[in-house]
């Protein structure tokens, strides 16, 4: 089955978890991976889906064994394990990284749809990520909406500053990439 069919089929089953009808486009995936460098020791990707962004991360030259993925959907995890042997795929919510993951992450790349989530869930995900990241490391978040994908309360709670990419129109729907760091 193609990635597109798998993705759309899972979207129909779990629309509130997946929140997009198609995988991220290549231009957006490249922008998501822009800050990853081959010498990084550990990178986590959360909400990996069928692996479009994962492929862009590995195309930077990062060795697969330095990439850990967290994905809720078991069917997507099967696809990720087939596509990226060597990478570590956890069929777990991103918040669980504090229990099973590597500390000292150089970056967290997030395809998890944070914008529609309540503050408590945003906080659990972002808090877990920053607990596992090196000081100053980037938390890179895709979004489709006009507002920052983390609420003002969550940004204030974790003392986050951000930059954002121009809107990427070659994506369904058009996307933007935010980079959050702790002040
Ligand atoms: C919009 S899709 C993005 C998929 C992929 N990154 C892409 O760009 O095509 C969101 C993904 O996040 C996953 N997801 C949602 N909540 C999650 C969580 N708390 N932890 C890990 N994955 C989650 C969904 O199962 C889905 O695969």
Short mmCIF file of C-alpha atoms and ligand atoms in Angstrom, two decimals:
data_model
loop_
_atom_site.label_atom_id
_atom_site.label_comp_id
_atom_site.label_asym_id
_atom_site.label_seq_id
_atom_site.Cartn_x
_atom_site.Cartn_y
_atom_site.Cartn_z
CA UNK A 1 0.00 0.00 0.00
CA UNK A 2 1.32 3.47 -0.81
CA UNK A 3 2.13 5.95 1.97
CA UNK A 4 -0.71 8.16 0.72
CA UNK A 5 -3.30 5.34 0.94
CA UNK A 6 -2.04 4.22 4.35
CA UNK A 7 -2.06 7.79 5.66
CA UNK A 8 -5.54 8.62 4.35
CA UNK A 9 -6.96 5.30 5.61
CA UNK A 10 -5.61 5.95 9.11
CA UNK A 11 -6.86 9.55 8.97
CA UNK A 12 -10.40 8.22 8.34
CA UNK A 13 -10.07 5.93 11.39
CA UNK A 14 -8.44 8.44 13.76
CA UNK A 15 -9.00 11.99 12.48
CA UNK A 16 -8.51 13.65 15.88
CA UNK A 17 -5.02 12.11 16.29
CA UNK A 18 -3.79 12.53 12.73
CA UNK A 19 -5.36 15.87 11.77
CA UNK A 20 -4.06 15.95 8.17
CA UNK A 21 -5.36 14.11 5.13
CA UNK A 22 -1.95 13.61 3.50
CA UNK A 23 1.67 13.26 4.58
CA UNK A 24 3.85 16.38 4.73
CA UNK A 25 5.25 17.52 1.38
CA UNK A 26 8.96 17.35 0.56
CA UNK A 27 9.66 21.10 0.76
CA UNK A 28 8.15 21.28 4.25
CA UNK A 29 9.96 18.11 5.32
CA UNK A 30 13.27 19.69 4.25
CA UNK A 31 12.46 22.82 6.25
CA UNK A 32 11.61 20.66 9.29
CA UNK A 33 15.02 18.95 9.02
CA UNK A 34 17.00 22.14 8.26
CA UNK A 35 18.69 22.36 11.68
CA UNK A 36 19.72 18.69 11.82
CA UNK A 37 23.41 18.04 11.12
CA UNK A 38 25.19 14.69 10.61
CA UNK A 39 27.36 15.18 13.70
CA UNK A 40 24.39 15.38 16.09
CA UNK A 41 24.44 12.56 18.65
CA UNK A 42 20.70 12.11 19.25
CA UNK A 43 17.59 13.49 17.56
CA UNK A 44 13.96 12.62 18.35
CA UNK A 45 11.10 12.90 15.90
CA UNK A 46 7.60 12.85 17.37
CA UNK A 47 4.43 12.15 15.37
CA UNK A 48 6.41 10.60 12.49
CA UNK A 49 3.41 9.31 10.51
CA UNK A 50 4.58 7.43 7.41
CA UNK A 51 8.05 9.01 7.58
CA UNK A 52 8.26 11.92 5.13
CA UNK A 53 10.01 14.13 7.66
CA UNK A 54 12.06 11.18 8.94
CA UNK A 55 13.42 10.70 5.41
CA UNK A 56 14.41 14.37 5.24
CA UNK A 57 16.11 14.07 8.65
CA UNK A 58 18.13 11.06 7.48
CA UNK A 59 18.93 12.77 4.15
CA UNK A 60 20.97 15.28 6.15
CA UNK A 61 23.45 12.43 6.75
CA UNK A 62 22.41 11.75 10.36
CA UNK A 63 23.12 8.04 11.01
CA UNK A 64 19.76 6.19 11.50
CA UNK A 65 20.74 4.78 14.88
CA UNK A 66 20.88 8.35 16.23
CA UNK A 67 17.21 8.95 15.34
CA UNK A 68 14.43 7.97 17.77
CA UNK A 69 10.81 8.21 16.68
CA UNK A 70 7.64 8.34 18.78
CA UNK A 71 4.41 7.58 16.97
CA UNK A 72 0.98 6.72 18.46
CA UNK A 73 -0.31 4.82 15.45
CA UNK A 74 0.74 1.14 15.24
CA UNK A 75 0.20 0.88 11.47
CA UNK A 76 2.48 3.89 10.91
CA UNK A 77 5.10 2.36 13.24
CA UNK A 78 5.16 -0.77 11.06
CA UNK A 79 5.78 1.37 7.98
CA UNK A 80 8.52 3.35 9.77
CA UNK A 81 10.34 0.16 10.87
CA UNK A 82 10.24 -1.17 7.29
CA UNK A 83 11.44 2.11 5.80
CA UNK A 84 14.14 3.00 8.30
CA UNK A 85 15.90 -0.09 9.64
CA UNK A 86 18.42 1.05 12.23
CA UNK A 87 16.30 3.90 13.56
CA UNK A 88 14.51 3.36 16.87
CA UNK A 89 10.70 3.43 16.52
CA UNK A 90 8.61 3.68 19.69
CA UNK A 91 4.88 2.99 19.36
CA UNK A 92 4.28 5.40 22.23
CA UNK A 93 3.01 8.93 22.83
CA UNK A 94 5.75 11.53 22.69
CA UNK A 95 5.21 12.32 26.38
CA UNK A 96 6.67 8.88 27.20
CA UNK A 97 10.13 9.84 25.98
CA UNK A 98 11.10 10.72 29.54
CA UNK A 99 10.65 7.03 30.49
CA UNK A 100 12.20 5.27 27.51
CA UNK A 101 14.28 7.73 25.50
CA UNK A 102 17.82 9.02 25.28
CA UNK A 103 18.59 12.18 27.22
CA UNK A 104 20.83 14.92 25.79
CA UNK A 105 18.84 15.30 22.57
CA UNK A 106 20.29 17.77 20.06
CA UNK A 107 16.86 18.48 18.55
CA UNK A 108 13.21 17.41 18.66
CA UNK A 109 11.31 17.52 15.37
CA UNK A 110 7.55 17.47 15.85
CA UNK A 111 4.80 16.51 13.43
CA UNK A 112 2.39 16.06 16.37
CA UNK A 113 -0.64 18.32 15.83
CA UNK A 114 -0.18 20.54 18.90
CA UNK A 115 -2.34 23.49 17.79
CA UNK A 116 -5.77 21.92 18.56
CA UNK A 117 -4.53 20.26 21.77
CA UNK A 118 -5.50 21.56 25.23
CA UNK A 119 -2.73 23.31 27.17
CA UNK A 120 -2.28 20.32 29.53
CA UNK A 121 -1.41 18.01 26.64
CA UNK A 122 0.79 20.60 24.92
CA UNK A 123 2.60 21.05 28.24
CA UNK A 124 3.09 17.31 28.72
CA UNK A 125 4.63 16.94 25.25
CA UNK A 126 6.76 20.09 25.31
CA UNK A 127 7.80 19.54 28.94
CA UNK A 128 8.96 16.00 28.14
CA UNK A 129 10.89 17.22 25.10
CA UNK A 130 12.70 20.04 26.91
CA UNK A 131 13.49 17.71 29.82
CA UNK A 132 15.30 15.42 27.36
CA UNK A 133 16.98 18.12 25.23
CA UNK A 134 20.36 19.78 25.66
CA UNK A 135 20.18 23.43 26.78
CA UNK A 136 19.51 25.69 23.77
CA UNK A 137 18.45 22.80 21.49
CA UNK A 138 15.60 23.48 19.04
CA UNK A 139 12.05 22.10 19.22
CA UNK A 140 10.84 22.26 15.61
CA UNK A 141 7.06 22.21 15.12
CA UNK A 142 4.98 22.06 11.92
CA UNK A 143 1.65 23.88 11.85
CA UNK A 144 -1.12 24.72 9.39
CA UNK A 145 -2.85 27.52 11.31
CA UNK A 146 -2.17 31.26 11.44
CA UNK A 147 -1.24 31.29 15.16
CA UNK A 148 1.82 29.82 16.93
CA UNK A 149 1.26 26.06 17.41
CA UNK A 150 1.91 26.31 21.17
CA UNK A 151 -0.42 28.44 23.30
CA UNK A 152 0.80 31.63 24.92
CA UNK A 153 0.40 30.02 28.36
CA UNK A 154 2.59 27.06 27.38
CA UNK A 155 5.21 29.31 25.79
CA UNK A 156 5.30 31.40 28.97
CA UNK A 157 5.40 28.34 31.26
CA UNK A 158 8.52 26.98 29.51
CA UNK A 159 10.06 30.41 28.71
CA UNK A 160 10.08 29.74 24.98
CA UNK A 161 11.14 32.12 22.23
CA UNK A 162 10.43 31.28 18.60
CA UNK A 163 11.20 31.97 14.96
CA UNK A 164 9.04 30.87 12.03
CA UNK A 165 9.55 30.02 8.37
CA UNK A 166 7.62 31.68 5.56
CA UNK A 167 4.38 29.82 4.77
CA UNK A 168 5.10 26.86 2.51
CA UNK A 169 2.36 26.82 -0.13
CA UNK A 170 3.56 23.57 -1.74
CA UNK A 171 1.97 21.55 1.07
CA UNK A 172 -1.52 20.17 1.65
CA UNK A 173 -2.61 22.19 3.58
CA UNK A 174 -0.05 25.06 3.36
CA UNK A 175 2.29 24.79 6.33
CA UNK A 176 4.68 26.79 8.47
CA UNK A 177 7.61 25.63 10.56
CA UNK A 178 8.24 27.10 14.02
CA UNK A 179 11.48 26.70 15.96
CA UNK A 180 11.10 27.03 19.75
CA UNK A 181 14.00 27.37 22.19
CA UNK A 182 14.17 27.97 25.92
CA UNK A 183 15.35 31.48 26.77
C1 LIG B 1 -0.37 15.43 10.93
S1 LIG B 1 0.27 13.78 11.18
C2 LIG B 1 1.95 14.07 10.66
C3 LIG B 1 2.63 12.83 10.19
C4 LIG B 1 4.03 13.01 9.59
N1 LIG B 1 4.95 13.65 10.51
C5 LIG B 1 4.01 13.81 8.32
O1 LIG B 1 4.53 14.92 8.36
O2 LIG B 1 3.48 13.34 7.33
C6 LIG B 1 0.38 13.72 12.96
C7 LIG B 1 0.97 12.43 13.51
O3 LIG B 1 1.15 12.58 14.91
C8 LIG B 1 0.77 11.37 15.56
N2 LIG B 1 0.49 11.72 16.96
C9 LIG B 1 -0.56 12.43 17.46
N3 LIG B 1 -0.42 12.63 18.78
C10 LIG B 1 0.77 12.05 19.13
C11 LIG B 1 1.50 11.92 20.36
N4 LIG B 1 1.02 12.44 21.52
N5 LIG B 1 2.67 11.27 20.33
C12 LIG B 1 3.16 10.72 19.19
N6 LIG B 1 2.52 10.80 18.01
C13 LIG B 1 1.35 11.47 17.98
C14 LIG B 1 -0.40 10.85 14.74
O4 LIG B 1 -0.62 9.47 14.92
C15 LIG B 1 0.08 11.21 13.32
O5 LIG B 1 0.84 10.18 12.76
#
